PDB file of C-alpha atoms in Angstrom:
ATOM      1  CA  MET A 214     -11.753  46.040 -71.678  1.00 54.00           C
ATOM      2  CA  SER A 215     -12.314  46.036 -68.097  1.00 55.00           C
ATOM      3  CA  MET A 216     -11.333  43.207 -65.943  1.00 59.00           C
ATOM      4  CA  GLN A 217     -13.689  42.226 -63.266  1.00 62.00           C
ATOM      5  CA  ILE A 218     -12.559  40.378 -60.232  1.00 60.00           C
ATOM      6  CA  ARG A 219     -14.910  37.629 -59.541  1.00 58.00           C
ATOM      7  CA  ARG A 220     -15.505  36.863 -55.909  1.00 61.00           C
ATOM      8  CA  ASP A 221     -17.016  33.658 -54.635  1.00 59.00           C
ATOM      9  CA  PRO A 222     -20.064  34.348 -52.634  1.00 60.00           C
ATOM     10  CA  HIS A 223     -19.549  33.447 -48.958  1.00 69.00           C
ATOM     11  CA  HIS A 224     -22.113  31.199 -47.521  1.00 75.00           C
ATOM     12  CA  LEU A 225     -23.051  31.077 -43.881  1.00 77.00           C
ATOM     13  CA  ILE A 226     -22.307  27.357 -43.807  1.00 80.00           C
ATOM     14  CA  ASP A 227     -18.660  28.062 -44.695  1.00 80.00           C
ATOM     15  CA  VAL A 228     -18.266  29.818 -41.342  1.00 82.00           C
ATOM     16  CA  LEU A 229     -20.638  27.794 -39.174  1.00 87.00           C
ATOM     17  CA  PHE A 230     -19.348  24.320 -40.048  1.00 88.00           C
ATOM     18  CA  PRO A 231     -15.707  24.907 -38.969  1.00 89.00           C
ATOM     19  CA  ALA A 232     -16.899  26.804 -35.890  1.00 91.00           C
ATOM     20  CA  ALA A 233     -19.261  23.954 -34.922  1.00 93.00           C
ATOM     21  CA  LEU A 234     -16.509  21.401 -35.537  1.00 93.00           C
ATOM     22  CA  LEU A 235     -14.116  23.387 -33.340  1.00 94.00           C
ATOM     23  CA  PHE A 236     -16.761  23.635 -30.608  1.00 95.00           C
ATOM     24  CA  VAL A 237     -17.447  19.869 -30.676  1.00 95.00           C
ATOM     25  CA  PHE A 238     -13.707  19.118 -30.532  1.00 95.00           C
ATOM     26  CA  ALA A 239     -13.125  21.546 -27.631  1.00 96.00           C
ATOM     27  CA  PHE A 240     -16.141  20.205 -25.716  1.00 95.00           C
ATOM     28  CA  SER A 241     -14.962  16.612 -26.217  1.00 96.00           C
ATOM     29  CA  ALA A 242     -11.432  17.440 -25.109  1.00 95.00           C
ATOM     30  CA  VAL A 243     -12.609  19.223 -21.949  1.00 95.00           C
ATOM     31  CA  SER A 244     -15.009  16.355 -21.143  1.00 95.00           C
ATOM     32  CA  VAL A 245     -12.255  13.751 -21.461  1.00 95.00           C
ATOM     33  CA  ILE A 246      -9.926  15.820 -19.260  1.00 95.00           C
ATOM     34  CA  LEU A 247     -12.595  16.261 -16.565  1.00 94.00           C
ATOM     35  CA  LEU A 248     -13.430  12.551 -16.567  1.00 94.00           C
ATOM     36  CA  ALA A 249      -9.748  11.614 -16.410  1.00 94.00           C
ATOM     37  CA  THR A 250      -9.070  13.930 -13.460  1.00 93.00           C
ATOM     38  CA  GLY A 251     -12.020  12.420 -11.570  1.00 91.00           C
ATOM     39  CA  VAL A 252     -10.735   8.898 -12.162  1.00 93.00           C
ATOM     40  CA  TYR A 253      -7.193   9.924 -11.190  1.00 92.00           C
ATOM     41  CA  ARG A 254      -8.411  11.626  -7.996  1.00 90.00           C
ATOM     42  CA  ASP A 255     -10.437   8.564  -6.945  1.00 87.00           C
ATOM     43  CA  THR A 256      -7.519   6.252  -7.682  1.00 86.00           C
ATOM     44  CA  ALA A 257      -5.081   8.454  -5.740  1.00 84.00           C
ATOM     45  CA  ILE A 258      -7.413   8.618  -2.730  1.00 79.00           C
ATOM     46  CA  HIS A 259      -7.921   4.842  -2.706  1.00 76.00           C
ATOM     47  CA  SER A 260      -4.198   4.231  -3.151  1.00 73.00           C
ATOM     48  CA  SER A 261      -3.190   6.552  -0.319  1.00 71.00           C
ATOM     49  CA  ARG A 262      -5.793   5.054   2.028  1.00 67.00           C
ATOM     50  CA  SER A 263      -4.651   1.506   1.510  1.00 66.00           C
ATOM     51  CA  TYR A 264      -0.912   2.191   1.029  1.00 76.00           C
ATOM     52  CA  THR A 265       0.209   2.045   4.642  1.00 78.00           C
ATOM     53  CA  ALA A 266      -1.812  -0.975   5.745  1.00 83.00           C
ATOM     54  CA  GLU A 267      -0.989  -2.971   2.631  1.00 86.00           C
ATOM     55  CA  THR A 268       2.678  -1.995   2.815  1.00 88.00           C
ATOM     56  CA  ALA A 269       2.823  -3.099   6.455  1.00 89.00           C
ATOM     57  CA  LEU A 270       1.268  -6.456   5.530  1.00 90.00           C
ATOM     58  CA  ALA A 271       3.703  -6.881   2.632  1.00 92.00           C
ATOM     59  CA  TYR A 272       6.551  -6.157   5.046  1.00 92.00           C
ATOM     60  CA  LEU A 273       5.272  -8.750   7.546  1.00 93.00           C
ATOM     61  CA  THR A 274       4.715 -11.324   4.806  1.00 92.00           C
ATOM     62  CA  GLU A 275       8.246 -10.843   3.484  1.00 93.00           C
ATOM     63  CA  LYS A 276       9.715 -11.159   6.994  1.00 93.00           C
ATOM     64  CA  VAL A 277       7.857 -14.456   7.467  1.00 92.00           C
ATOM     65  CA  HIS A 278       9.073 -15.761   4.100  1.00 90.00           C
ATOM     66  CA  GLN A 279      12.680 -14.716   4.792  1.00 90.00           C
ATOM     67  CA  ASN A 280      12.796 -16.405   8.196  1.00 89.00           C
ATOM     68  CA  ASP A 281      10.534 -19.403   7.652  1.00 86.00           C
ATOM     69  CA  ALA A 282      12.540 -22.141   9.372  1.00 80.00           C
ATOM     70  CA  ASP A 283      11.626 -24.816  11.899  1.00 77.00           C
ATOM     71  CA  GLY A 284       9.823 -23.134  14.778  1.00 78.00           C
ATOM     72  CA  GLN A 285      11.383 -19.701  14.303  1.00 88.00           C
ATOM     73  CA  ILE A 286       8.141 -17.844  13.523  1.00 90.00           C
ATOM     74  CA  ASP A 287       5.684 -17.323  16.353  1.00 89.00           C
ATOM     75  CA  ILE A 288       3.078 -14.870  17.565  1.00 90.00           C
ATOM     76  CA  GLY A 289       2.846 -13.639  21.128  1.00 91.00           C
ATOM     77  CA  THR A 290       3.230 -10.480  23.174  1.00 92.00           C
ATOM     78  CA  PHE A 291       6.114  -8.126  23.760  1.00 93.00           C
ATOM     79  CA  ASP A 292       5.858  -5.495  26.494  1.00 92.00           C
ATOM     80  CA  GLY A 293       2.058  -5.700  26.346  1.00 92.00           C
ATOM     81  CA  CYS A 294       1.885  -5.489  22.532  1.00 93.00           C
ATOM     82  CA  GLU A 295       0.747  -8.283  20.252  1.00 94.00           C
ATOM     83  CA  ALA A 296       3.836  -9.164  18.211  1.00 94.00           C
ATOM     84  CA  LEU A 297       5.239 -11.334  15.478  1.00 94.00           C
ATOM     85  CA  GLN A 298       8.312 -13.044  16.920  1.00 94.00           C
ATOM     86  CA  ILE A 299      11.162 -14.274  14.756  1.00 93.00           C
ATOM     87  CA  ARG A 300      13.819 -16.266  16.570  1.00 92.00           C
ATOM     88  CA  GLN A 301      17.378 -16.543  15.288  1.00 91.00           C
ATOM     89  CA  SER A 302      20.676 -17.914  16.567  1.00 90.00           C
ATOM     90  CA  TYR A 303      24.058 -16.312  15.927  1.00 88.00           C
ATOM     91  CA  GLY A 304      27.004 -18.142  17.392  1.00 88.00           C
ATOM     92  CA  ASP A 305      26.172 -19.100  20.978  1.00 91.00           C
ATOM     93  CA  SER A 306      23.478 -16.428  21.391  1.00 92.00           C
ATOM     94  CA  ASP A 307      19.774 -16.428  20.612  1.00 93.00           C
ATOM     95  CA  TYR A 308      18.008 -13.322  19.335  1.00 94.00           C
ATOM     96  CA  THR A 309      14.396 -12.406  18.699  1.00 95.00           C
ATOM     97  CA  THR A 310      12.995  -9.872  16.255  1.00 95.00           C
ATOM     98  CA  TYR A 311       9.692  -8.432  17.440  1.00 96.00           C
ATOM     99  CA  ILE A 312       7.356  -6.731  14.969  1.00 95.00           C
ATOM    100  CA  TYR A 313       4.436  -4.941  16.632  1.00 95.00           C
ATOM    101  CA  ALA A 314       2.305  -1.792  16.705  1.00 94.00           C
ATOM    102  CA  TYR A 315       3.068   0.780  19.397  1.00 94.00           C
ATOM    103  CA  GLU A 316       2.159   4.485  19.621  1.00 93.00           C
ATOM    104  CA  ASP A 317       0.561   4.567  16.142  1.00 91.00           C
ATOM    105  CA  ALA A 318       3.572   3.010  14.423  1.00 92.00           C
ATOM    106  CA  LEU A 319       4.580  -0.389  13.115  1.00 94.00           C
ATOM    107  CA  ARG A 320       7.825  -1.089  14.944  1.00 95.00           C
ATOM    108  CA  GLU A 321      10.605  -3.646  14.755  1.00 96.00           C
ATOM    109  CA  LEU A 322      13.070  -4.530  17.483  1.00 95.00           C
ATOM    110  CA  PHE A 323      15.956  -6.999  17.224  1.00 95.00           C
ATOM    111  CA  VAL A 324      17.126  -7.961  20.713  1.00 94.00           C
ATOM    112  CA  LYS A 325      19.263 -10.605  22.366  1.00 94.00           C
ATOM    113  CA  ASP A 326      17.126 -13.002  24.381  1.00 93.00           C
ATOM    114  CA  GLY A 327      17.140 -12.013  28.058  1.00 90.00           C
ATOM    115  CA  ALA A 328      18.301  -8.432  27.390  1.00 92.00           C
ATOM    116  CA  PRO A 329      16.054  -5.712  28.849  1.00 93.00           C
ATOM    117  CA  ALA A 330      13.920  -4.031  26.183  1.00 93.00           C
ATOM    118  CA  SER A 331      10.641  -2.153  25.958  1.00 93.00           C
ATOM    119  CA  ALA A 332       8.149  -1.458  23.180  1.00 93.00           C
ATOM    120  CA  GLU A 333       9.337   2.131  22.790  1.00 93.00           C
ATOM    121  CA  ASP A 334      12.842   0.846  21.909  1.00 94.00           C
ATOM    122  CA  GLY A 335      11.660  -0.486  18.535  1.00 94.00           C
ATOM    123  CA  ARG A 336      12.402   1.342  15.290  1.00 95.00           C
ATOM    124  CA  ALA A 337       9.279   2.932  13.775  1.00 94.00           C
ATOM    125  CA  ILE A 338       8.680   1.692  10.228  1.00 92.00           C
ATOM    126  CA  LEU A 339       5.216   2.928   9.179  1.00 90.00           C
ATOM    127  CA  ALA A 340       2.325   4.824  10.730  1.00 90.00           C
ATOM    128  CA  VAL A 341      -0.388   2.313  11.686  1.00 91.00           C
ATOM    129  CA  SER A 342      -3.174   2.435  14.236  1.00 90.00           C
ATOM    130  CA  SER A 343      -3.304  -1.259  15.130  1.00 92.00           C
ATOM    131  CA  LEU A 344      -1.899  -4.616  14.177  1.00 92.00           C
ATOM    132  CA  SER A 345      -3.209  -8.038  15.118  1.00 93.00           C
ATOM    133  CA  PHE A 346      -2.122 -11.609  14.498  1.00 92.00           C
ATOM    134  CA  THR A 347      -4.040 -14.873  14.552  1.00 90.00           C
ATOM    135  CA  ARG A 348      -3.282 -18.455  13.658  1.00 88.00           C
ATOM    136  CA  PRO A 349      -6.433 -19.718  11.866  1.00 84.00           C
ATOM    137  CA  ASP A 350      -4.792 -23.045  11.022  1.00 79.00           C
ATOM    138  CA  ASP A 351      -1.615 -24.869  12.015  1.00 77.00           C
ATOM    139  CA  GLY A 352       0.377 -23.729   8.977  1.00 82.00           C
ATOM    140  CA  LEU A 353      -1.161 -20.274   8.565  1.00 88.00           C
ATOM    141  CA  LEU A 354      -0.670 -16.826  10.061  1.00 90.00           C
ATOM    142  CA  SER A 355      -3.278 -14.121   9.588  1.00 92.00           C
ATOM    143  CA  PHE A 356      -2.376 -10.423   9.872  1.00 93.00           C
ATOM    144  CA  SER A 357      -4.757  -7.495  10.175  1.00 93.00           C
ATOM    145  CA  CYS A 358      -3.479  -3.926  10.000  1.00 92.00           C
ATOM    146  CA  THR A 359      -5.424  -0.683  10.396  1.00 90.00           C
ATOM    147  CA  ASN A 360      -4.146   2.678   9.088  1.00 87.00           C
ATOM    148  CA  THR A 361      -4.352   5.795  11.189  1.00 84.00           C
ATOM    149  CA  ASP A 362      -7.333   6.855   9.025  1.00 82.00           C
ATOM    150  CA  GLY A 363      -9.238   3.652   9.851  1.00 85.00           C
ATOM    151  CA  THR A 364      -8.637   1.647   6.646  1.00 83.00           C
ATOM    152  CA  THR A 365      -8.035  -2.027   7.428  1.00 88.00           C
ATOM    153  CA  ALA A 366      -6.195  -4.602   5.318  1.00 88.00           C
ATOM    154  CA  ARG A 367      -5.759  -8.310   5.954  1.00 92.00           C
ATOM    155  CA  ALA A 368      -3.362 -10.976   4.737  1.00 92.00           C
ATOM    156  CA  VAL A 369      -2.848 -14.667   5.327  1.00 92.00           C
ATOM    157  CA  VAL A 370       0.599 -16.237   5.071  1.00 91.00           C
ATOM    158  CA  GLN A 371       1.436 -19.905   4.926  1.00 89.00           C
ATOM    159  CA  ILE A 372       4.338 -21.056   7.048  1.00 85.00           C
ATOM    160  CA  ARG A 373       6.192 -23.619   4.974  1.00 77.00           C
ATOM    161  CA  SER A 374       8.583 -24.924   7.620  1.00 70.00           C
ATOM    162  CA  THR A 375       7.824 -28.326   9.082  1.00 53.00           C
ATOM    163  CA  LYS A 376       7.380 -27.014  12.627  1.00 52.00           C
ATOM    164  CA  GLY A 377       5.434 -23.766  12.856  1.00 43.00           C
ATOM    165  CA  GLY A 378       5.606 -22.106  16.271  1.00 45.00           C
ATOM    166  CA  ALA A 379       2.598 -22.356  18.548  1.00 42.00           C
ATOM    167  CA  ALA A 380       0.397 -19.368  19.190  1.00 39.00           C
ATOM    168  CA  SER A 381       0.950 -17.679  22.519  1.00 37.00           C
TER     169      SER A 381
END
């Protein structure tokens, strides 16, 4: 008696279906990756453009909130630069912190009142092209900051002290 090995006939569909399924899966995976990289790139570009200006405004806002006391917050000029002025007293001496834009940088300078100082003496904090301040209302300060790439951000801060300084 001879034993015959029975083989199942191979159908074309047995090969094509898994291959088509693999192709659809690979195409879907590549499509999702390409879409995700495009979204990530756009988000990174937007984030880097607005980072500096928004960070500078957050810094200014926090400085106002930290020092918001009767008449200690003011806007004016320092060595020809528009500046946020924060006045403080330590012992018998009065000091002023100036925050301003000079030579494409947001700068801060803490100086004793009456001491000689210039805009270049301030410590550079962030790279910014310009910074401006306005007082749209008695209890509000408005800041506008422009990055070195031209992106501008704006913020409005409420002064909560009973006597806000007058605009210079």
